mmCIF file of C-alpha atoms and ligand atoms in Angstrom:
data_model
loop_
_atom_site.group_PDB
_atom_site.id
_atom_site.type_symbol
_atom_site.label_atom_id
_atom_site.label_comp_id
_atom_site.label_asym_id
_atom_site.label_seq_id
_atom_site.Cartn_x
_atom_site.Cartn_y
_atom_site.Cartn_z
ATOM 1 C CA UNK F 422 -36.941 -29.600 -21.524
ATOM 2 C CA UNK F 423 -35.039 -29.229 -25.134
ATOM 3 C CA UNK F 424 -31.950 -31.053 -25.186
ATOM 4 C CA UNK F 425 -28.890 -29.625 -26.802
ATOM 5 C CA UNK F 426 -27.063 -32.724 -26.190
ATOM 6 C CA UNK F 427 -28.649 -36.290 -25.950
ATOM 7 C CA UNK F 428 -26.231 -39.243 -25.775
ATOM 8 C CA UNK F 429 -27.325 -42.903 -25.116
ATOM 9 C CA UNK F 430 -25.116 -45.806 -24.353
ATOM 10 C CA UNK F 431 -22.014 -44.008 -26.656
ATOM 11 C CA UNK F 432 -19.433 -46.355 -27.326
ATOM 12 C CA UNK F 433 -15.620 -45.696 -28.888
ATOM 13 C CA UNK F 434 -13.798 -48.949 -28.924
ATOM 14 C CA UNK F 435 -9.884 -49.329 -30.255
ATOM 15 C CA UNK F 436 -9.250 -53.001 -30.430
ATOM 16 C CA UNK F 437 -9.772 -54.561 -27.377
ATOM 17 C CA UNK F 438 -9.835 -51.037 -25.578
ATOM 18 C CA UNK F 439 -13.032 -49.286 -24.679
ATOM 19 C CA UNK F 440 -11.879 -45.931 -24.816
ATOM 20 C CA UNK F 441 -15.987 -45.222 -24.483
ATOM 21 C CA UNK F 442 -17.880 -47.664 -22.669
ATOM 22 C CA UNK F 443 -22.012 -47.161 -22.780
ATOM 23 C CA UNK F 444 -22.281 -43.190 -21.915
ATOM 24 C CA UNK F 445 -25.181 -41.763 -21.057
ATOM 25 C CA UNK F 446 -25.445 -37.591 -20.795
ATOM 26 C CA UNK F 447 -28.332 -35.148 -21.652
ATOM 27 C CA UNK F 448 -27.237 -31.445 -21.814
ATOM 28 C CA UNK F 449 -30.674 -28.965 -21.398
ATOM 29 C CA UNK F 450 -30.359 -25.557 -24.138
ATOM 30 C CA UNK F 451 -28.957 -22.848 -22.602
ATOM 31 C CA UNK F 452 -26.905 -24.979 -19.825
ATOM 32 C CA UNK F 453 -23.612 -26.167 -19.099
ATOM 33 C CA UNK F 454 -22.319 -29.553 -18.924
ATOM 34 C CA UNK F 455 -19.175 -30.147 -17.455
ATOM 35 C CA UNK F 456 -17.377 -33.808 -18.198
ATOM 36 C CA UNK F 457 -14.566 -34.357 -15.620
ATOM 37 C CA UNK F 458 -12.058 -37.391 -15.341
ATOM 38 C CA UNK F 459 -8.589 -38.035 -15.138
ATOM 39 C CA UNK F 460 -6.132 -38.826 -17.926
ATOM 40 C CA UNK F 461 -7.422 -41.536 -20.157
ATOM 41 C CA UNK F 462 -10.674 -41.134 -18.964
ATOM 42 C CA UNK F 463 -12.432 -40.632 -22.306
ATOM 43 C CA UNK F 464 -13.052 -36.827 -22.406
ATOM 44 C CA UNK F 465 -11.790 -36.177 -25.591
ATOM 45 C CA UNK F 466 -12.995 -39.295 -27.329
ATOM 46 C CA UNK F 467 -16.505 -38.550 -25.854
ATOM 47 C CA UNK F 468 -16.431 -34.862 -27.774
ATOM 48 C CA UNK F 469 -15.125 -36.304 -31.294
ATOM 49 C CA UNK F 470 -17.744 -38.313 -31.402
ATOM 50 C CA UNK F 471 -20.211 -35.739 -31.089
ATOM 51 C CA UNK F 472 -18.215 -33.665 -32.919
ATOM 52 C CA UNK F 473 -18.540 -35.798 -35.644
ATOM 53 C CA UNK F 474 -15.140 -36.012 -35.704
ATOM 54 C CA UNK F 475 -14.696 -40.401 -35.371
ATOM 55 C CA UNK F 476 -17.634 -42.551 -35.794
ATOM 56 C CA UNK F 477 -19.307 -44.008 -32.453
ATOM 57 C CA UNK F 478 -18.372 -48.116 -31.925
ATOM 58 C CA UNK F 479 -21.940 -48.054 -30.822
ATOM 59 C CA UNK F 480 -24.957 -46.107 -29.192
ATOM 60 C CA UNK F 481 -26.635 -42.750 -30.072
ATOM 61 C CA UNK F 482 -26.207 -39.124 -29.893
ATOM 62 C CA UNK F 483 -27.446 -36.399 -31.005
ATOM 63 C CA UNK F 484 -27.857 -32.716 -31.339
ATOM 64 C CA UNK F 485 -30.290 -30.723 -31.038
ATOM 65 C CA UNK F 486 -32.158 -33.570 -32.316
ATOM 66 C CA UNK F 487 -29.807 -34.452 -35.162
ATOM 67 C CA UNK F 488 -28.080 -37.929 -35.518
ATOM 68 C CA UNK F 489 -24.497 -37.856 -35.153
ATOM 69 C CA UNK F 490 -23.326 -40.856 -37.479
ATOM 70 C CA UNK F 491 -26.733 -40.242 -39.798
ATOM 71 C CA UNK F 492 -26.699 -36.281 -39.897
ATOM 72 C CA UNK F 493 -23.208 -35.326 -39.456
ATOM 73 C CA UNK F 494 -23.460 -32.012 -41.885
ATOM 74 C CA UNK F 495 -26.810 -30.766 -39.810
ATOM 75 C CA UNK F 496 -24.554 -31.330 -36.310
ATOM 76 C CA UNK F 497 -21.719 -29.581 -38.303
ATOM 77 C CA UNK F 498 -23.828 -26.626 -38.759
ATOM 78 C CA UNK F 499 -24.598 -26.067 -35.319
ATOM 79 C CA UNK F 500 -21.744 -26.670 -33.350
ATOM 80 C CA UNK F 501 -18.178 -25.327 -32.045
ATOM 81 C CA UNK F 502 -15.359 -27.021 -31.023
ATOM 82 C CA UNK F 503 -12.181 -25.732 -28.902
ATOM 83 C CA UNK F 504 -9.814 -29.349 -29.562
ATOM 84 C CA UNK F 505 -7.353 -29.661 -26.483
ATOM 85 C CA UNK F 506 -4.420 -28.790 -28.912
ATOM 86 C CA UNK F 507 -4.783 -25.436 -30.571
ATOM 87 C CA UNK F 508 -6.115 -25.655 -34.390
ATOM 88 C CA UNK F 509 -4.713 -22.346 -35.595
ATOM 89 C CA UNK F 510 -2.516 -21.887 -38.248
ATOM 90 C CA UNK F 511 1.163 -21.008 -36.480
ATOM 91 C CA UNK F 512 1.949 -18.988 -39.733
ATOM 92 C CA UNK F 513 0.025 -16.261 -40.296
ATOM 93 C CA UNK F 514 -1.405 -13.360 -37.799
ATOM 94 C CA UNK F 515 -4.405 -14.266 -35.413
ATOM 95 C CA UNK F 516 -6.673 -11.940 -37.681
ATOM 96 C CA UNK F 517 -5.837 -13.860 -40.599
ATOM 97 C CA UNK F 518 -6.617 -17.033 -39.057
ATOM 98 C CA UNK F 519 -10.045 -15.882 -37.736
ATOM 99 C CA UNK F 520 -10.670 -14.333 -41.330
ATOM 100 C CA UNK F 521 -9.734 -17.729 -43.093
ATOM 101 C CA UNK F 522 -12.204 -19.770 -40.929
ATOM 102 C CA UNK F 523 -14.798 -17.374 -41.704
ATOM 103 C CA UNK F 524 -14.369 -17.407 -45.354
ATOM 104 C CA UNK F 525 -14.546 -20.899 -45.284
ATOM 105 C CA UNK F 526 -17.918 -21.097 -43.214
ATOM 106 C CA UNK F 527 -18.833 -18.757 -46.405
ATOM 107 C CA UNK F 528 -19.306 -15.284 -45.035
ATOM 108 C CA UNK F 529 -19.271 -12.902 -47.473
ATOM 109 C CA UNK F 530 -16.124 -10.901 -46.969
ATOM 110 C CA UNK F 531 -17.296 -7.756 -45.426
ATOM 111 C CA UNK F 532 -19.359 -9.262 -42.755
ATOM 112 C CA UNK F 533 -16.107 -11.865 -42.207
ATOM 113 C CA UNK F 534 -14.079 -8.751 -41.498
ATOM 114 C CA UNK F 535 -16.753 -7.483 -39.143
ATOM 115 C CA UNK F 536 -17.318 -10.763 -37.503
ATOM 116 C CA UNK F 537 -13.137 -10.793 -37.273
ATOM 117 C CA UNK F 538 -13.133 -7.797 -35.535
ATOM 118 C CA UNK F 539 -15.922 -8.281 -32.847
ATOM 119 C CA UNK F 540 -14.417 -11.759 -31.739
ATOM 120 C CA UNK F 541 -10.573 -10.205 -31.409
ATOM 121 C CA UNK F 542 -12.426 -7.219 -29.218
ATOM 122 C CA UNK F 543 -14.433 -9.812 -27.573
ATOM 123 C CA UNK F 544 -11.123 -12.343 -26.091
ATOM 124 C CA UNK F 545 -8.921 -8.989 -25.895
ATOM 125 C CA UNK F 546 -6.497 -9.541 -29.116
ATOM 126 C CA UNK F 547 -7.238 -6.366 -31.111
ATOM 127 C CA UNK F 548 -3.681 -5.495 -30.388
ATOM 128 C CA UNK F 549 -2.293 -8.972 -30.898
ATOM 129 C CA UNK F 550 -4.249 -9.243 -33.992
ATOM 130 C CA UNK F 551 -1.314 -8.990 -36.716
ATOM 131 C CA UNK F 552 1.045 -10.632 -35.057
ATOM 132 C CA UNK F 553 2.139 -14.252 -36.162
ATOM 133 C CA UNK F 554 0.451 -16.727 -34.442
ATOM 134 C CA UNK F 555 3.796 -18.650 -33.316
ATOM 135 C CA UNK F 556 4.774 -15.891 -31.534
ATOM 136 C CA UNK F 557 1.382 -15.657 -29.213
ATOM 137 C CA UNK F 558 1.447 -16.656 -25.245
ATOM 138 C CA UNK F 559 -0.335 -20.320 -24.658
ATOM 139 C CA UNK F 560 -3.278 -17.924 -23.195
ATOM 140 C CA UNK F 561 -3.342 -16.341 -26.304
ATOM 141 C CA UNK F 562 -3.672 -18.853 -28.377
ATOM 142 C CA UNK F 563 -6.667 -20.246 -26.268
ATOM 143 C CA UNK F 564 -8.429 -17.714 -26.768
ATOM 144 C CA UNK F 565 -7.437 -17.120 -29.861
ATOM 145 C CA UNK F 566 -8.752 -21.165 -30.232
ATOM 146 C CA UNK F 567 -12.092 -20.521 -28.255
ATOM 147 C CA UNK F 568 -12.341 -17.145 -30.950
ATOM 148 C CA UNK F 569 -12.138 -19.013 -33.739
ATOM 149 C CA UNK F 570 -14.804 -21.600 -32.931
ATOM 150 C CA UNK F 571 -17.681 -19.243 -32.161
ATOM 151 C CA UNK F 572 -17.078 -17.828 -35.760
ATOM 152 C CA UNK F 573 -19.880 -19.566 -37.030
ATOM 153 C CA UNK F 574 -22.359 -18.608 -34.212
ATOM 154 C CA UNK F 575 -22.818 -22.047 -33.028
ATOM 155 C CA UNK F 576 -25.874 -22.987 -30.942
ATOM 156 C CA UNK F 577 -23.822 -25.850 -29.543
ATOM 157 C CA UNK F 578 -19.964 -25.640 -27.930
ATOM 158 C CA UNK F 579 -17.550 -28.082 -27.582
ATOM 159 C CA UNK F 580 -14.335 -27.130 -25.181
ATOM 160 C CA UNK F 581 -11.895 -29.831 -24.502
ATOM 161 C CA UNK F 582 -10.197 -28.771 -21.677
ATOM 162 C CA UNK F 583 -10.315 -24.866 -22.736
ATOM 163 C CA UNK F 584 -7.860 -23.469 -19.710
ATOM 164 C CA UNK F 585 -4.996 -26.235 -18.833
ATOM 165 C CA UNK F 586 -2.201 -24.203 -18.779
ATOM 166 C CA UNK F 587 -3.480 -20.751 -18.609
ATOM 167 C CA UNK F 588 -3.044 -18.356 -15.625
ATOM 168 C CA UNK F 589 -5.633 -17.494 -13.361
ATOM 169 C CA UNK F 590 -6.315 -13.899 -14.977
ATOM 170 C CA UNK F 591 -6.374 -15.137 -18.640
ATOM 171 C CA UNK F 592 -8.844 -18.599 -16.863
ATOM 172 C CA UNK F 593 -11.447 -16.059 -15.190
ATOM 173 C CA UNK F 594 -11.244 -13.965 -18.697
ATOM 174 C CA UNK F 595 -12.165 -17.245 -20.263
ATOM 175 C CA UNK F 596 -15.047 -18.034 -17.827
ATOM 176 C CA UNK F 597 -16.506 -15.095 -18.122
ATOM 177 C CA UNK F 598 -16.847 -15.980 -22.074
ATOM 178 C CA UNK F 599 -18.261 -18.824 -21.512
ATOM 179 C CA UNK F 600 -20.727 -17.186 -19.251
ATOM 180 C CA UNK F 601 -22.015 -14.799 -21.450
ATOM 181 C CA UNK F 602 -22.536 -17.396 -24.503
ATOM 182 C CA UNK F 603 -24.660 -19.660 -21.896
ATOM 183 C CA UNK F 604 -26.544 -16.028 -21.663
ATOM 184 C CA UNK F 605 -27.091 -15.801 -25.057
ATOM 185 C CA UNK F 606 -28.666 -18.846 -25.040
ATOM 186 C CA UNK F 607 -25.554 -21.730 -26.232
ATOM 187 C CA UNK F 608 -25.693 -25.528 -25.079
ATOM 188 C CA UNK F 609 -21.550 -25.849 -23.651
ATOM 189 C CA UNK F 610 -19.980 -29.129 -23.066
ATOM 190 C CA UNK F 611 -16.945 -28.915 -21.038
ATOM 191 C CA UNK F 612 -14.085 -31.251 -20.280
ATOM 192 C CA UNK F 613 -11.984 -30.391 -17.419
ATOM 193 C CA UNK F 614 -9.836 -32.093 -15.209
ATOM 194 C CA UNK F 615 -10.822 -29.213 -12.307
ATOM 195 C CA UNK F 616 -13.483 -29.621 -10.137
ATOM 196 C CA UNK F 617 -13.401 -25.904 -9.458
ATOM 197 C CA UNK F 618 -13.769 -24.958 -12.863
ATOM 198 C CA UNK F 619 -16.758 -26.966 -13.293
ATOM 199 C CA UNK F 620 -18.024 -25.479 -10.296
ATOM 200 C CA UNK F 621 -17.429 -22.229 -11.310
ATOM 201 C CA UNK F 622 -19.227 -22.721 -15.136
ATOM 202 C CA UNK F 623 -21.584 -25.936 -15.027
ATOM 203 C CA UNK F 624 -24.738 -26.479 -13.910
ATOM 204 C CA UNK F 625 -24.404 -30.253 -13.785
ATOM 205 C CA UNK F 626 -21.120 -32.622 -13.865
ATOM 206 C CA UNK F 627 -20.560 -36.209 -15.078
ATOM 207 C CA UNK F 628 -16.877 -37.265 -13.572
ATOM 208 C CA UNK F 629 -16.103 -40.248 -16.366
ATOM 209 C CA UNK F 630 -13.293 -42.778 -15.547
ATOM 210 C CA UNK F 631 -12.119 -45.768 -17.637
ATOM 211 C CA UNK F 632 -15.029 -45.123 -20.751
ATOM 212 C CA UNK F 633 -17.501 -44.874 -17.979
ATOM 213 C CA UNK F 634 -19.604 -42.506 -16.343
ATOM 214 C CA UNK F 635 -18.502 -42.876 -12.127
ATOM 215 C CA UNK F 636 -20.743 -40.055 -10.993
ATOM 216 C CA UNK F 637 -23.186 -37.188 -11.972
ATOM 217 C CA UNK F 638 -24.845 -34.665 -10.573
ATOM 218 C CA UNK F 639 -24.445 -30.613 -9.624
ATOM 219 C CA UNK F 640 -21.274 -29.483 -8.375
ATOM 220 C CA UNK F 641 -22.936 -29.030 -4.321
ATOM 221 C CA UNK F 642 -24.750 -32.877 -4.811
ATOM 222 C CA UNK F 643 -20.942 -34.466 -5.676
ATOM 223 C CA UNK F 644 -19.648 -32.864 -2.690
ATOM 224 C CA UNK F 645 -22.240 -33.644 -0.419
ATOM 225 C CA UNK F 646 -21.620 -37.380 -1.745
ATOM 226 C CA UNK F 647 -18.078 -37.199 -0.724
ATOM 227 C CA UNK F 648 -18.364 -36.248 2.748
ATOM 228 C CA UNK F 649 -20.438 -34.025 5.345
ATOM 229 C CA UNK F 650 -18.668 -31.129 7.063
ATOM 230 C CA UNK F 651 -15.953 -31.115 9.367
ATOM 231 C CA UNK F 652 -16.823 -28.487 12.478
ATOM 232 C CA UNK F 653 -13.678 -27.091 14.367
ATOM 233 C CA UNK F 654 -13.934 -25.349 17.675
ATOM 234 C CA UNK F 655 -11.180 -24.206 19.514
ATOM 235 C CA UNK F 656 -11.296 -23.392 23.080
ATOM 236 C CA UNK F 657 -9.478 -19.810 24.747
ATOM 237 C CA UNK F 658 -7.650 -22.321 27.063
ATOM 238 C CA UNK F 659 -5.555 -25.782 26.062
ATOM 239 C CA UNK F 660 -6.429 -26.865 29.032
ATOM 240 C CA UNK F 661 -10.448 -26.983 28.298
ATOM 241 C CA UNK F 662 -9.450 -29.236 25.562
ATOM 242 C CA UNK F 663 -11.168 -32.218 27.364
ATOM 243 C CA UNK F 664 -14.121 -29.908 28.551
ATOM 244 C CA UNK F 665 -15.082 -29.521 24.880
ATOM 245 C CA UNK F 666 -14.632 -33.041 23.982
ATOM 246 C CA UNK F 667 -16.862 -33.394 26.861
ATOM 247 C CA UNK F 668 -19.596 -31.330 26.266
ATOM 248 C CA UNK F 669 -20.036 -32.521 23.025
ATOM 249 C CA UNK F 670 -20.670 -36.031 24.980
ATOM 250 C CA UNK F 671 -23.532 -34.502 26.069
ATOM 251 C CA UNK F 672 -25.234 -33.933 22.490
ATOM 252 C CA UNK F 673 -23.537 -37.490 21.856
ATOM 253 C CA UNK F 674 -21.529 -35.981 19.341
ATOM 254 C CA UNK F 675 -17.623 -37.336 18.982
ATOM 255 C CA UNK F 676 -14.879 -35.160 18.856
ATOM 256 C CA UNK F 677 -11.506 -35.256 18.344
ATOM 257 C CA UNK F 678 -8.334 -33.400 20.357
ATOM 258 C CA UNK F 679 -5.874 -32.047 17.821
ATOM 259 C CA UNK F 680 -3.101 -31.226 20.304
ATOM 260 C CA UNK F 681 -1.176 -29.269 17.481
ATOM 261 C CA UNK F 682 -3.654 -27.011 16.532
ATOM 262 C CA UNK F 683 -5.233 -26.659 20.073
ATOM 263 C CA UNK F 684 -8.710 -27.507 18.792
ATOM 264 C CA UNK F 685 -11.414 -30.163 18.662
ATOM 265 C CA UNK F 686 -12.753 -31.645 15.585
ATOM 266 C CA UNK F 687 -16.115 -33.443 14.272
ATOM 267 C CA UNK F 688 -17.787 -34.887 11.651
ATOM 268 C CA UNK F 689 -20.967 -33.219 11.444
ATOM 269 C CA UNK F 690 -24.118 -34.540 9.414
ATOM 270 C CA UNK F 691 -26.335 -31.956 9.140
ATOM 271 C CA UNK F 692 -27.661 -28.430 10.819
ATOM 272 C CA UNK F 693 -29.315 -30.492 13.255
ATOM 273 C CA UNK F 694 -25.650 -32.041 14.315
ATOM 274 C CA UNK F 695 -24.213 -28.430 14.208
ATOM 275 C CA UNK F 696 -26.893 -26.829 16.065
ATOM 276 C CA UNK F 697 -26.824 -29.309 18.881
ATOM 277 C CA UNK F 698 -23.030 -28.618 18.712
ATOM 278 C CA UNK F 699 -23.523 -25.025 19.539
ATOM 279 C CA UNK F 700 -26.124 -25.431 22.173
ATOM 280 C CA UNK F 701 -23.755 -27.865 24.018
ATOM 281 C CA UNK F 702 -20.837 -26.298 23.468
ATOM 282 C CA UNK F 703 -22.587 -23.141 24.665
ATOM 283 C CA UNK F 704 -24.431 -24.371 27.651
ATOM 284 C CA UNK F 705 -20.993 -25.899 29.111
ATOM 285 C CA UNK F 706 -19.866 -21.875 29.630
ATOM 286 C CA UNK F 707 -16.428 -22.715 28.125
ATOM 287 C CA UNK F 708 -14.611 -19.694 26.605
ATOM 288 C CA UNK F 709 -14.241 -20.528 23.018
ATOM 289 C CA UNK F 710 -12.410 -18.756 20.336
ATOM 290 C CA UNK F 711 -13.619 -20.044 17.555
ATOM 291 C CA UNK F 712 -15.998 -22.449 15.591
ATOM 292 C CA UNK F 713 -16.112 -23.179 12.196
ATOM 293 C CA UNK F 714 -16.950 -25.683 9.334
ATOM 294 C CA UNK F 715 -15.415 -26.666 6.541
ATOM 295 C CA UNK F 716 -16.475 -28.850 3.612
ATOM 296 C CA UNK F 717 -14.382 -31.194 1.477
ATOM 297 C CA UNK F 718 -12.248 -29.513 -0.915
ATOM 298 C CA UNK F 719 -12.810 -29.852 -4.724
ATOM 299 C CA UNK F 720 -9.888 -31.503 -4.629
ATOM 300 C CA UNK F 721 -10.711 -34.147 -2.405
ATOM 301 C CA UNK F 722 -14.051 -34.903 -4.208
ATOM 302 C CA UNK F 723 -12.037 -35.252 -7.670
ATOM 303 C CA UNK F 724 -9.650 -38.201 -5.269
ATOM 304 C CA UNK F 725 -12.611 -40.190 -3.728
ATOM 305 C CA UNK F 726 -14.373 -40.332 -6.835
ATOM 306 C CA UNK F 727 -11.740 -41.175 -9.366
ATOM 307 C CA UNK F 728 -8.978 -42.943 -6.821
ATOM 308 C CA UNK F 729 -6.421 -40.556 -8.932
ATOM 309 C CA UNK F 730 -4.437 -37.709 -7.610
ATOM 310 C CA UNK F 731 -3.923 -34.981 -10.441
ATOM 311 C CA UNK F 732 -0.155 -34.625 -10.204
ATOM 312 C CA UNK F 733 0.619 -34.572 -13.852
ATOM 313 C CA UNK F 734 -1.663 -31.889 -14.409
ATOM 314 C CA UNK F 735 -0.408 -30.066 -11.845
ATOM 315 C CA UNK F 736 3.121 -30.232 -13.077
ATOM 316 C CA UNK F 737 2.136 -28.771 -16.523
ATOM 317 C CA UNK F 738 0.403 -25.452 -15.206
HETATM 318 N N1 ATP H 605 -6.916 -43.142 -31.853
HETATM 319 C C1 ATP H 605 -6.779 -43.909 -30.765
HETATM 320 N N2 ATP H 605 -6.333 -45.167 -30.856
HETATM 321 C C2 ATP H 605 -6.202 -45.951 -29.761
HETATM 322 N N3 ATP H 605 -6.511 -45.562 -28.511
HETATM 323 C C3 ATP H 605 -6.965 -44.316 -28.349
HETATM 324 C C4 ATP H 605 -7.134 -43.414 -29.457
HETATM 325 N N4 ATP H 605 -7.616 -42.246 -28.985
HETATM 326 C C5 ATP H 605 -7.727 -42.400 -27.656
HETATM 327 N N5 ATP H 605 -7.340 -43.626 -27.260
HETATM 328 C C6 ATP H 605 -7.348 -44.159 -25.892
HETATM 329 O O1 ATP H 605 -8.628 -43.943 -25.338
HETATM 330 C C7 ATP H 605 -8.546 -43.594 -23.957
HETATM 331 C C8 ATP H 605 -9.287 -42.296 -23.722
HETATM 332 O O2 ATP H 605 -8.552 -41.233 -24.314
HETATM 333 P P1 ATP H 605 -9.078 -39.732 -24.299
HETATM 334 O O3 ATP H 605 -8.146 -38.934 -25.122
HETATM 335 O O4 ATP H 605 -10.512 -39.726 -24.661
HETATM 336 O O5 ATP H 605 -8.926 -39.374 -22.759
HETATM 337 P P2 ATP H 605 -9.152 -37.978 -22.033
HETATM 338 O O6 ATP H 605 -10.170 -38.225 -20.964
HETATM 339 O O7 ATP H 605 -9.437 -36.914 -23.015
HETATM 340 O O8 ATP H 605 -7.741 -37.761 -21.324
HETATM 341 P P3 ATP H 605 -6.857 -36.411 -21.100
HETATM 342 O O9 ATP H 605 -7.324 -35.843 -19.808
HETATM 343 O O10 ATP H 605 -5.466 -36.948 -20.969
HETATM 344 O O11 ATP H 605 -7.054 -35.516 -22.270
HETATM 345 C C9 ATP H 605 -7.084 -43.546 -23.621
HETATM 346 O O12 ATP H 605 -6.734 -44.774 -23.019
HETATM 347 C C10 ATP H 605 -6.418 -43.408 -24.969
HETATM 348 O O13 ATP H 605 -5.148 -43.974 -24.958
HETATM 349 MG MG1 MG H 606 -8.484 -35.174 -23.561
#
């Protein structure tokens, strides 16, 4: 297994505060990382220093084999980076800015133009393309962001939380992006504070809280941690409420009456729990309606882990 990303006991500290405290992460070519955590957490201060952006307190990382604080200009060379806060240049057009990078990353000017022009058509902003950059949408100016870091053809790609704020049309636009540069074969590291979005893009998560890592794993192994499924089953009649609760003795499984709703609810384990579910709920000859399961929500795994609701986020989409 080549490792894009290789980071051993990374540490950022600020005083007495250990924005970064001992991280451990290993990114595979050609995957997806995504880095969760609430505010604070350390995202950002995590992808600086392997951006090469602040020097590491202590610890090691590297990419694609190169040192960090010992080969900063080889890690320059190969990677992207989409900062939290757009980078662009408010004052000129969105082609300009894209043309400007490209210069600088030395492209001789004819195949800076082309390179312009396939990354506009590529985040939809052909049209938008001469227009002054103050006067772009926030989901422009992602993109516009995300455009402007893949002008070098990086092998490695930073994005710091590359959709807070954008709608869900502009979001899937900018997942599908992402997508096809895994394709083509780029290492990503994503921060995000939503679980769905790393579930939608990464192939493994680390949630961080407080400088440290709390939990890793794939998006299905972080759920499972948080909780088995919940199976509902809802008789025809109210009054077989009991009957259910009942049969389910049987299996010795323990539901619950939920009046309201006019159903019964479990905790299930496993297949094993649902199947003997079915079989006693079956063999009792009760009329049922329906029966279903449902797992945690994203949501809920981002609480249990992290002890944080996301309200503030929330508030700014
Ligand atoms: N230059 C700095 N000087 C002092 N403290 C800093 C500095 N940069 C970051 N911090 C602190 O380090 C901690 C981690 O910050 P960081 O920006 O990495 O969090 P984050 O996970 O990216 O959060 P967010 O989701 O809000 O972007 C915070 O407590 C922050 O206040
Ligand atoms: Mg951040």
């Amino acid at each position: 297994m080549t490792l894009g990303i290789e980071v051993e006991r990374l540490e950022k500290h600020y005083g007495d505060h250990r924005a970064v405290d001992g991280v451990d992460l290993q990114v595979p070519v050609g995957t997806v990382l995504g880095l969760l955590g609430p505010n604070g957490a350390g995202k950002t201060t995590t992808v600086r220093m392997l951006a090469t952006l602040i020097p590491p307190t202590g610890g090691r990382a590297r990419v694609c084999g190169f040192d960090v604080a010992t080969q900063p200009r080889q890690v320059r060379e190969l990677i992207g980076l989409t900062g939290q806060y757009a980078a662009v240049d408010k004052d000129i057009s969105g082609r300009d800015n894209l043309y400007l990078i490209a210069r600088l990353l030395d492209l001789p000017k004819k195949r800076a133009w082309a390179r312009v022009e396939e990354l506009l058509e590529r985040f939809d902003l052909v049209a938008a393309g001469g227009k002054l950059v103050r006067e772009y949408s926030g989901g422009m100016r992602r993109r516009l962001d995300l455009a402007a870091s893949l002008i070098g053809n990086p092998r490695v790609i930073y994005l710091d939380e590359p959709t807070t704020g954008l709608d869900p049309r502009s979001r899937n636009g900018l997942w599908d992006v992402v997508r096809d540069l895994v394709a083509e074969g780029s290492t990503v590291l994503l921060t995000t504070q939503y679980m769905e979005e790393a579930e939608a893009l990464a192939d493994s998560v680390v949630v961080m809280d407080n400088g440290v890592v709390i939990a890793s794993g794939t998006p299905a192994e972080l759920r499972a941690r948080v909780g088995g499924q919940t199976l509902r089953v809802k008789p025809v009649r109210e009054q077989d409420l009991t009957a259910v609760v009942n049969a389910l003795a049987t299996v010795r499984l323990t539901g619950h009456v939920d009046h309201e709703a006019g159903l019964v609810q479990l905790p299930i384990s496993g297949p094993d729990d649902l199947t003997d579910a079915v079989r006693a709920i079956s063999g009792s000859g009760l009329a049922v309606s329906a029966i279903d399961t449902s797992t945690p929500s994203l949501d809920e795994v981002f609480l249990t882990l992290t002890g944080k609701q996301r309200d503030v986020v929330e508030l700014q989409r």
